Short mmCIF file of C-alpha atoms and ligand atoms in Angstrom, two decimals:
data_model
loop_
_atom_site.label_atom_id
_atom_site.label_comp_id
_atom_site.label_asym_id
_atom_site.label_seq_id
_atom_site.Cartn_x
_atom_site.Cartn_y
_atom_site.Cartn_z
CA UNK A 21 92.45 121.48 134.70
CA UNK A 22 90.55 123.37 137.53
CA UNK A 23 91.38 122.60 141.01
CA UNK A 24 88.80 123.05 143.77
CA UNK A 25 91.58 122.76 146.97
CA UNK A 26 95.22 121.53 146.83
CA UNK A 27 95.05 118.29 148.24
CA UNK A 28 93.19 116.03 150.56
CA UNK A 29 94.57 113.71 153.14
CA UNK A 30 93.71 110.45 153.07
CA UNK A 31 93.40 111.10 157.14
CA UNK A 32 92.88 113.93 159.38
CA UNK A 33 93.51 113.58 163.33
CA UNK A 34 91.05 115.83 165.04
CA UNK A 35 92.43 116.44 168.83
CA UNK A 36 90.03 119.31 170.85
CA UNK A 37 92.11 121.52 172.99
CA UNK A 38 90.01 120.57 175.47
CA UNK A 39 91.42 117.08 175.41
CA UNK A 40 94.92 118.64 174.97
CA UNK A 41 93.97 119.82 178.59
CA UNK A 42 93.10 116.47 179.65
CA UNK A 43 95.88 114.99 178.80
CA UNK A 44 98.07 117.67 180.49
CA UNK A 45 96.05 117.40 183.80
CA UNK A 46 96.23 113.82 183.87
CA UNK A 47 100.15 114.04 183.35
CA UNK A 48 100.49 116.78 186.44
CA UNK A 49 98.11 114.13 188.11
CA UNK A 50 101.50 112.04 189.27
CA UNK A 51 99.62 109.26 187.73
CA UNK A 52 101.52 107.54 184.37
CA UNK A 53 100.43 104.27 184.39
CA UNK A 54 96.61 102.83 184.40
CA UNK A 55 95.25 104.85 187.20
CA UNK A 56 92.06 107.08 187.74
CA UNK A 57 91.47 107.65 184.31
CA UNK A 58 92.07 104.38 183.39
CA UNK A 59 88.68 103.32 185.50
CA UNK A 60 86.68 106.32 184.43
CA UNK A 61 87.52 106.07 180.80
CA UNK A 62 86.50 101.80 181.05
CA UNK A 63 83.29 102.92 182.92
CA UNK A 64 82.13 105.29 180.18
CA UNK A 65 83.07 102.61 177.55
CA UNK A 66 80.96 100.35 178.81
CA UNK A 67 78.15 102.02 179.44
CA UNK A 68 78.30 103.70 175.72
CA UNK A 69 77.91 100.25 174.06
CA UNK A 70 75.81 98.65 176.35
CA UNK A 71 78.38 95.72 178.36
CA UNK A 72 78.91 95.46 181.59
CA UNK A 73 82.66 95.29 181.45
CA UNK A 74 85.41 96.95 179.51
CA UNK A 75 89.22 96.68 179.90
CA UNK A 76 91.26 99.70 178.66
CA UNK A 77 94.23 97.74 176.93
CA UNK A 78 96.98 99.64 175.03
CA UNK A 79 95.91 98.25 171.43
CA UNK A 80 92.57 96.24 169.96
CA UNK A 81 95.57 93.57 168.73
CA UNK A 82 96.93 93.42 172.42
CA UNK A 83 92.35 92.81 173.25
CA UNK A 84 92.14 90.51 170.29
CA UNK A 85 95.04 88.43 171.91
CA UNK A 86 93.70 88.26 175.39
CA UNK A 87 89.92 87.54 174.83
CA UNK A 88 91.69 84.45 172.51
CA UNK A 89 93.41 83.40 175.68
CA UNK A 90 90.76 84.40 178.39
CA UNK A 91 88.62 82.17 175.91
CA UNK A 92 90.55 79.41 176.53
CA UNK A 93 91.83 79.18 172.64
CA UNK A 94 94.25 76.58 172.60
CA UNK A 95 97.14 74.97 170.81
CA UNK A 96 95.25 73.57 167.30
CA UNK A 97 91.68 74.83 167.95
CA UNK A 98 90.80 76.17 164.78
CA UNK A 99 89.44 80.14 164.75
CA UNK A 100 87.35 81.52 161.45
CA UNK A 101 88.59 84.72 160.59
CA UNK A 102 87.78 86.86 157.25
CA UNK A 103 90.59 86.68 154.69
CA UNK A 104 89.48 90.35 153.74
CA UNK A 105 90.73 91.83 157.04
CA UNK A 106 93.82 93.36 158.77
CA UNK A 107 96.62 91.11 160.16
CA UNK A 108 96.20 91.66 163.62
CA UNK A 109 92.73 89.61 163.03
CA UNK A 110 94.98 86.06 162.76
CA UNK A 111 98.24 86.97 163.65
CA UNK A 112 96.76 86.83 167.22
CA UNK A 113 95.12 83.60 166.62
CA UNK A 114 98.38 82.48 165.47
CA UNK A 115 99.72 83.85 168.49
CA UNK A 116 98.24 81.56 170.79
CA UNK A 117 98.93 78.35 168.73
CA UNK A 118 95.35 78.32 167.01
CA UNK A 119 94.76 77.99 163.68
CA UNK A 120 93.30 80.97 161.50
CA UNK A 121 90.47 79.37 159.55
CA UNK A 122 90.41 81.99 156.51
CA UNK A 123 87.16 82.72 154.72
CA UNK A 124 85.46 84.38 151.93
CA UNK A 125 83.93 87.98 152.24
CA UNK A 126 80.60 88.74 150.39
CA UNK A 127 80.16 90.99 147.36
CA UNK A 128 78.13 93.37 148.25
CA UNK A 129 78.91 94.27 152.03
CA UNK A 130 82.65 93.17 151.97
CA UNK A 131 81.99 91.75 155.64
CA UNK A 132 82.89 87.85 156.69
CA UNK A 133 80.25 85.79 154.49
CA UNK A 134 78.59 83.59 157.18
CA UNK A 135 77.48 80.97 154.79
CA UNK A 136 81.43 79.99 154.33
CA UNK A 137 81.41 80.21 158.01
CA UNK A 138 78.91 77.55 158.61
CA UNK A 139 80.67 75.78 156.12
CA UNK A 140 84.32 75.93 158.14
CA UNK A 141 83.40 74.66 160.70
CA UNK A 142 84.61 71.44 162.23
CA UNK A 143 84.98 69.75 165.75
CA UNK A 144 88.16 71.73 166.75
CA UNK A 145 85.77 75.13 166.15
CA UNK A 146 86.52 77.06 168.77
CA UNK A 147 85.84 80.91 167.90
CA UNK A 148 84.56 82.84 164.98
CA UNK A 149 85.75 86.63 164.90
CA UNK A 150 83.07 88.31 162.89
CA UNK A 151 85.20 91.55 161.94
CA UNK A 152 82.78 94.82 161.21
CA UNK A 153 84.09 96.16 157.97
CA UNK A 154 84.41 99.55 157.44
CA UNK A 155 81.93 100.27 160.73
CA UNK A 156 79.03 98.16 159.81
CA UNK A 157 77.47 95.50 161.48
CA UNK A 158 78.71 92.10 160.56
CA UNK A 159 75.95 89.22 160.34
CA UNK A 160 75.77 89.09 163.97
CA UNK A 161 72.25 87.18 163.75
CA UNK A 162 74.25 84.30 162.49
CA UNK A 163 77.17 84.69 164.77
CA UNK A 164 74.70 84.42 167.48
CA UNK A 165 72.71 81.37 166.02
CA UNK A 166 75.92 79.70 165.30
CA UNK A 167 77.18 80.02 169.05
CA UNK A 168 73.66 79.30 170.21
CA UNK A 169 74.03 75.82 167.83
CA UNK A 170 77.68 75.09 168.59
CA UNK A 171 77.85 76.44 172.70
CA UNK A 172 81.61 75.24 172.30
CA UNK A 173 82.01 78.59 169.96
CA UNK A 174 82.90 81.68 171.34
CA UNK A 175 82.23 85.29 169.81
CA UNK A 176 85.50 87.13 169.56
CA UNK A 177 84.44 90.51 167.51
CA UNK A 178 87.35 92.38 166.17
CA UNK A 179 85.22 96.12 166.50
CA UNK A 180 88.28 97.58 165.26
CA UNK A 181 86.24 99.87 162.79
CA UNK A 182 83.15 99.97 165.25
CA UNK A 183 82.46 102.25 167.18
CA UNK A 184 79.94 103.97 167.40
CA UNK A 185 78.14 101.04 165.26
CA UNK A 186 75.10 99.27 165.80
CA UNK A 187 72.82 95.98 164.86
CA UNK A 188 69.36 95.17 165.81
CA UNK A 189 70.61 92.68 168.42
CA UNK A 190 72.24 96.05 169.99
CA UNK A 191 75.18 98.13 170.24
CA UNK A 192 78.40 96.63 168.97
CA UNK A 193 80.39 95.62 172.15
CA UNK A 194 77.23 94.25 173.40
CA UNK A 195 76.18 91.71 171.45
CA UNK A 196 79.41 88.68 171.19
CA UNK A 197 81.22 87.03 174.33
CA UNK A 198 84.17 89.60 174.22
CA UNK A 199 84.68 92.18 171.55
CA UNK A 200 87.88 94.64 171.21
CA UNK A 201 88.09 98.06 169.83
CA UNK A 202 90.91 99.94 168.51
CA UNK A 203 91.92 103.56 169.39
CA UNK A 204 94.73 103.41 167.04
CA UNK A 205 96.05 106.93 165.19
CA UNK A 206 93.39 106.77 162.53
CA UNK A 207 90.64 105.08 163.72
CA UNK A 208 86.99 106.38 164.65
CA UNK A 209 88.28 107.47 167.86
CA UNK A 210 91.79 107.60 169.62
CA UNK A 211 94.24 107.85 172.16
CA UNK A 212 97.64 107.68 169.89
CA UNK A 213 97.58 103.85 170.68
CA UNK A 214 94.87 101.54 172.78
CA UNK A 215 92.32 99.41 172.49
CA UNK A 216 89.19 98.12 174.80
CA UNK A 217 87.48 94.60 175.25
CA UNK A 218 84.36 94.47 176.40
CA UNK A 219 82.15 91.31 177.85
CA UNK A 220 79.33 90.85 180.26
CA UNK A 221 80.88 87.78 181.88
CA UNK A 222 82.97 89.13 184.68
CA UNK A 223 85.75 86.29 184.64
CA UNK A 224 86.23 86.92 181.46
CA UNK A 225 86.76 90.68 182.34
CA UNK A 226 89.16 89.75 185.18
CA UNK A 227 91.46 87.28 183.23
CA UNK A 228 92.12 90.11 180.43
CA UNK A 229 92.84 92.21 183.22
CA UNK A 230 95.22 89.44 184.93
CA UNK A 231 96.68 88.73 182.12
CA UNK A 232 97.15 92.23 180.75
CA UNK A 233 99.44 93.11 183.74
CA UNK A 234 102.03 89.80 184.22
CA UNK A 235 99.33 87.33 185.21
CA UNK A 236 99.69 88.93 188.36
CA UNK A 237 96.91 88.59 191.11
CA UNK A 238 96.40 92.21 191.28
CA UNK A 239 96.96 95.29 188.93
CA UNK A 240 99.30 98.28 189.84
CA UNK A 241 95.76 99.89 190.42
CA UNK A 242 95.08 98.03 193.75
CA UNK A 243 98.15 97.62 194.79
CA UNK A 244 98.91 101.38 195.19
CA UNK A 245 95.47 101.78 196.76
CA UNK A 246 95.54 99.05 199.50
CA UNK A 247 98.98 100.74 201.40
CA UNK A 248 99.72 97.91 203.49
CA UNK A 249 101.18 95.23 200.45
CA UNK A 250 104.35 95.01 198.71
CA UNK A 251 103.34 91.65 197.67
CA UNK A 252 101.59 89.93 194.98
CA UNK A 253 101.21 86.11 193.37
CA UNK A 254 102.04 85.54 189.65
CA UNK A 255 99.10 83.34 189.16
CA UNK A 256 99.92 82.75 185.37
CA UNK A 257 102.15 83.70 182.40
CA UNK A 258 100.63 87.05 181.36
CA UNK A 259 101.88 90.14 178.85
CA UNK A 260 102.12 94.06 179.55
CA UNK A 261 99.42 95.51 177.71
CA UNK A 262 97.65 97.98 180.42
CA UNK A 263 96.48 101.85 179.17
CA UNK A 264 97.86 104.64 180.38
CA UNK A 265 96.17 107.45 182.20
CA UNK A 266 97.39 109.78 179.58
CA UNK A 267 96.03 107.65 177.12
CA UNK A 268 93.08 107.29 178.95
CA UNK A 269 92.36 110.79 179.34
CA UNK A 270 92.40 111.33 175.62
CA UNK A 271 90.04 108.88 174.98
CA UNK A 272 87.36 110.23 177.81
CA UNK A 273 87.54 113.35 175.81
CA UNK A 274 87.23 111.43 172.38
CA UNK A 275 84.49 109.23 173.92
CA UNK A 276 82.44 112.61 174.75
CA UNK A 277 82.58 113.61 170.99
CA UNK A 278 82.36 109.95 169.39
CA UNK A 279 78.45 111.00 168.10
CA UNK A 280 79.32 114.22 167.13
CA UNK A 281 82.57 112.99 165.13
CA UNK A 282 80.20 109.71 164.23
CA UNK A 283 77.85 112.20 162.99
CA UNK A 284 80.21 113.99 160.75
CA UNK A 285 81.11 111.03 159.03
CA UNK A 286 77.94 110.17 158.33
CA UNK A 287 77.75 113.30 156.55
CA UNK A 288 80.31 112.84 154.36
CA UNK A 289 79.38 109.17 153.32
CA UNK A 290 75.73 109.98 152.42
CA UNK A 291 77.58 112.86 150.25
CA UNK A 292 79.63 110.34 147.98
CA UNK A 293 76.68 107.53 148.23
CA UNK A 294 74.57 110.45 146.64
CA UNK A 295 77.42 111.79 144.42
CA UNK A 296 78.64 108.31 143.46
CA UNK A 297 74.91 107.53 142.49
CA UNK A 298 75.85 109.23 139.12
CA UNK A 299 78.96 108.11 138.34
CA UNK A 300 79.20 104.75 135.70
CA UNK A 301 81.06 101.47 137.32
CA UNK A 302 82.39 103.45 140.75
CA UNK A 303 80.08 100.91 143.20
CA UNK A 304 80.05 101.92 147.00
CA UNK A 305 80.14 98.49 148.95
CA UNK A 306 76.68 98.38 150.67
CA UNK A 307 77.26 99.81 154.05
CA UNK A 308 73.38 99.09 155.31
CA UNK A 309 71.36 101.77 157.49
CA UNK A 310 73.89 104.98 157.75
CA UNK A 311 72.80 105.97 161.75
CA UNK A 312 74.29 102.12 162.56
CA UNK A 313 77.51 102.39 160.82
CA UNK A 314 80.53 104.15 162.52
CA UNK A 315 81.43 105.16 158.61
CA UNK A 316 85.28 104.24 159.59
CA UNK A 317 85.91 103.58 155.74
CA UNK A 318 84.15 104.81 152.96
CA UNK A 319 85.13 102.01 149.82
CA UNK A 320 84.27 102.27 146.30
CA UNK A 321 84.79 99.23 143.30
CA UNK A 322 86.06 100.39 140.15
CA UNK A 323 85.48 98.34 137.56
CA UNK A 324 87.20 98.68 134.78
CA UNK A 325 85.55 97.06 132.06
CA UNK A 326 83.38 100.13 132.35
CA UNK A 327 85.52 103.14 133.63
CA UNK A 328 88.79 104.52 131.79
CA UNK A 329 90.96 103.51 134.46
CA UNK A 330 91.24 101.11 137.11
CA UNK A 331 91.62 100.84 141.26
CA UNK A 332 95.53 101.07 140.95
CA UNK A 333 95.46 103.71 138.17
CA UNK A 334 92.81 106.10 139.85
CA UNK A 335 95.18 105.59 143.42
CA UNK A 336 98.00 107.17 141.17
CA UNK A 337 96.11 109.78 139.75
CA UNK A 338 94.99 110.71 142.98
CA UNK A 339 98.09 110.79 144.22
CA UNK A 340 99.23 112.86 141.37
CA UNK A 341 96.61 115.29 142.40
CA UNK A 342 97.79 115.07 146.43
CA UNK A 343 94.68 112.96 147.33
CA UNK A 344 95.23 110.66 149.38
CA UNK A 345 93.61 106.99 149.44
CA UNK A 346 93.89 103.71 150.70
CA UNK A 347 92.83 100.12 150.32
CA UNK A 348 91.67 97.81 153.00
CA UNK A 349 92.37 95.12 152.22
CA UNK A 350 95.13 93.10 150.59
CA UNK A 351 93.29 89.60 151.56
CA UNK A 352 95.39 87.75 154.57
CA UNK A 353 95.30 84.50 151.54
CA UNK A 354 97.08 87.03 149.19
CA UNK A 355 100.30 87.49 151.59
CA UNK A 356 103.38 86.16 150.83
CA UNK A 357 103.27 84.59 154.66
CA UNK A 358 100.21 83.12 154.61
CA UNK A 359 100.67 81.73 150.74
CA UNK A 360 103.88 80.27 151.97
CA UNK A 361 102.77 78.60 155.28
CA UNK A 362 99.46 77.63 153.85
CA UNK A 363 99.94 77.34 150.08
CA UNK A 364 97.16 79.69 149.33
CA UNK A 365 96.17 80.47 145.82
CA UNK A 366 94.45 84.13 145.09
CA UNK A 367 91.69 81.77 143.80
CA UNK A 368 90.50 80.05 147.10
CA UNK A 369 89.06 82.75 148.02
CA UNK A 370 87.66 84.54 144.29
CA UNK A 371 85.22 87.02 145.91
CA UNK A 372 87.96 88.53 148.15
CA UNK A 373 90.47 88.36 145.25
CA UNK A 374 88.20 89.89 142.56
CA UNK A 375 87.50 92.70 144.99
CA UNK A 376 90.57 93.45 146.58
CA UNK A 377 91.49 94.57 142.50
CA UNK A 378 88.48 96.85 142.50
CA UNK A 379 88.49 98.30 145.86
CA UNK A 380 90.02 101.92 147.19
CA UNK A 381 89.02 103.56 149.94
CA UNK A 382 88.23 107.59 149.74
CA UNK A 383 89.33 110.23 152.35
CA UNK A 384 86.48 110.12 155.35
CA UNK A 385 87.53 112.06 158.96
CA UNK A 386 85.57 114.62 160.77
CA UNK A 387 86.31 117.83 160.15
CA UNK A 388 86.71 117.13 156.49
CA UNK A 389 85.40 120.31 154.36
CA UNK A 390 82.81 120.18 152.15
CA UNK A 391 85.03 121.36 149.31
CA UNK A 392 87.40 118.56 149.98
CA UNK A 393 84.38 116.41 149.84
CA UNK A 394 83.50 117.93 146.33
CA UNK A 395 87.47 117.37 145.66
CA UNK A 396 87.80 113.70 146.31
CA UNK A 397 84.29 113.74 144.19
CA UNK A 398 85.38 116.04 141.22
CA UNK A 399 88.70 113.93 140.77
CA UNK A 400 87.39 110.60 140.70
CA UNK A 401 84.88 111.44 138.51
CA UNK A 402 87.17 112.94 135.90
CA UNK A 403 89.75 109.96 136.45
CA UNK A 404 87.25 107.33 136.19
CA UNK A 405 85.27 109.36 133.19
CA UNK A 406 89.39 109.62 131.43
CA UNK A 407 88.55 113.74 131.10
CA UNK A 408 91.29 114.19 134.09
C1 LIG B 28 93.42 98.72 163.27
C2 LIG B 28 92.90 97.34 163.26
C3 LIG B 28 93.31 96.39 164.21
C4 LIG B 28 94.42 96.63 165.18
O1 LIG B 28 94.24 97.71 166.01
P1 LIG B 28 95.47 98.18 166.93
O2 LIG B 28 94.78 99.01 167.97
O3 LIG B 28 96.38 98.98 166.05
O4 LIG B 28 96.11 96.98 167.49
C5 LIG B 28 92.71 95.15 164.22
N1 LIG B 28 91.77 94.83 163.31
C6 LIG B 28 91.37 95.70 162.36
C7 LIG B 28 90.32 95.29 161.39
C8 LIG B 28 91.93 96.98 162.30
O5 LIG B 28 91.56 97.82 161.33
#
């Protein structure tokens, strides 16, 4: 069999020199902690999506956690979150003594299906966190009329996969009470770990911040800038989940590239949506208008009542081939924790359970080749087709 390139990773990192620079100023700065760069890199956040606040946070779980706090999420409020979604989305909601209200995703986007959302809801409502699969939009028109019908509701987006993503009620980080971003390893943009929440309602902003350093009454930040004070208040039980200037630093640089590096995704997803076009029973999930989706994933369905092979074989003859793939997600309903705990059955959720068999997601990252596009292509086709 003919191979075009040996191997394709699932994921790429692509780090510029010039933010190999940054990072190395920033550490001969004397600054280590949240600092300068900190401020700058939260000011350029915000004003890319459109909110008036962002705090730089050092992971979108650690974001998640504190806009379910800052939101006043209590012990038993009840919190809708997608089944088809990563753990961080209800472990946090767990975290804070709320429960996860799990439901369905739809068929054809893979996003949170807001008609089981109106359907979840009860008096102890307290949040829905619409999570923006893959990079697109979620239904944040019914988010928004749901909050607007039930004020009690708050708007926690998990933008994990989100930026830069948009909706026609704006930017994403723009558009719910808080939302929080992830600048994990592998996601659309990074600084090793970190995450950002973003709001327009400035006590929101300052309780993430209060509570992201101690519950203190003021960060390291001002309290290496006013010289005078050794002291401070502990106003409140609070975590340690601040950024790092070093951190910070990379992500200015990755912010300054995050249209370019968008731009290349978007590339590469209208290849396989064009490719893909041809090929019998492999079914991109509908991903909606290409210049509004951060193209974080790119996921096919196989189904295997028409191809020769299905989602778990084609992952092994992928890997065979040194192509790497993943799938996103094992539904939360389908874990051995929450089965236990909750007594889930695959069935209570059947659209997330009948995809999660068909779904793998292909190789996406800027910088990608176009022969490793025509790679991925060339070697699903034959696996799916049974001539590889
Ligand atoms: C990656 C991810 C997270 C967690 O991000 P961290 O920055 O690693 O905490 C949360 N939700 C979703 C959907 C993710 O993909």
């Amino acid at each position: 069999m003919e191979r075009l390139v040996t191997g394709v990773p699932y994921f790429r990192p692509n780090i510029s020199e010039e933010e190999i620079a940054l990072v190395e100023s920033s550490l001969r700065s004397g600054w280590l902690t949240s600092g300068p760069r900190v401020a700058e890199f939260e000011a350029a956040f915000a004003a890319q999506v459109g909110a008036k606040y962002a705090v730089a946070l050092n992971s979108c779980t650690a974001a998640l956690h504190l806009a379910l706090l800052a939101h006043e999420i209590a012990p038993g409020d009840e919190v809708i979150v997608p089944t088809l979604t990563f753990a961080a989305t209800a472990e946090v909601v767990l975290a804070v003594g709320g429960v996860p209200v799990l439901v369905d995703c739809r068929p054809d986007t893979l996003a949170m299906d807001f008609d089981a959302v109106r359907l979840a809801i009860t008096p102890r409502t307290r949040a829905v966190m619409p999570m923006h699969y893959g990079g697109s939009a979620a239904d944040m028109t019914s988010a928004m009329a749901i909050k607007a019908e039930n004020p009690q509701i708050a708007i926690i987006e998990d933008a994990a996969h989100a930026f830069p993503a948009s909706h026609e009620l704006g930017r994403i980080g723009s558009i719910g009470d808080s939302t929080c971003f992830s600048f994990y390893a592998n996601k659309t943009m990074t600084t090793g770990e970190g995450g950002m929440l973003t709001t327009d309602d400035s006590k929101i902003c300052d309780h993430v911040r209060r509570l992201s350093l101690h519950g203190l009454s003021r960060n390291a930040w001002s309290r290496f800038e006013t010289s005078s004070s050794w002291d401070y208040d502990i106003v409140e039980a609070g975590w340690k989940y601040n950024m790092t200037d070093a951190a910070a630093s990379l992500g200015l640089g990755q912010l300054g590239r995050a249209q370019e590096l968008a731009e290349s995704r978007r590339q590469i997803a209208l290849a396989y949506d064009e490719a893909f076009s041809a090929v019998p029973g492999v079914t991109p999930r509908s991903a909606g208008e290409i210049s509004a989706n951060a193209c974080h994933l790119y996921v096919v369905r196989v189904d295997p009542s028409i191809c020769a092979t299905d989602r778990t074989g084609l992952i092994e003859t992928l890997a065979d081939r040194d192509i790497g793939t993943s799938v996103h997600y094992r539904p939360l309903h389908m874990h051995s924790y929450y089965a236990k705990t909750r007594g889930y059955q695959p069935e209570d959720y059947p659209v997330a359970a009948q995809q999660f068999e068909q779904i793998v997601s292909l190789p996406i990252f800027p910088g990608m080749t176009d022969s490793e596009v025509e790679a991925v292509v060339k070697n699903v086709t034959d696996a799916v087709t049974g001539r590889g």
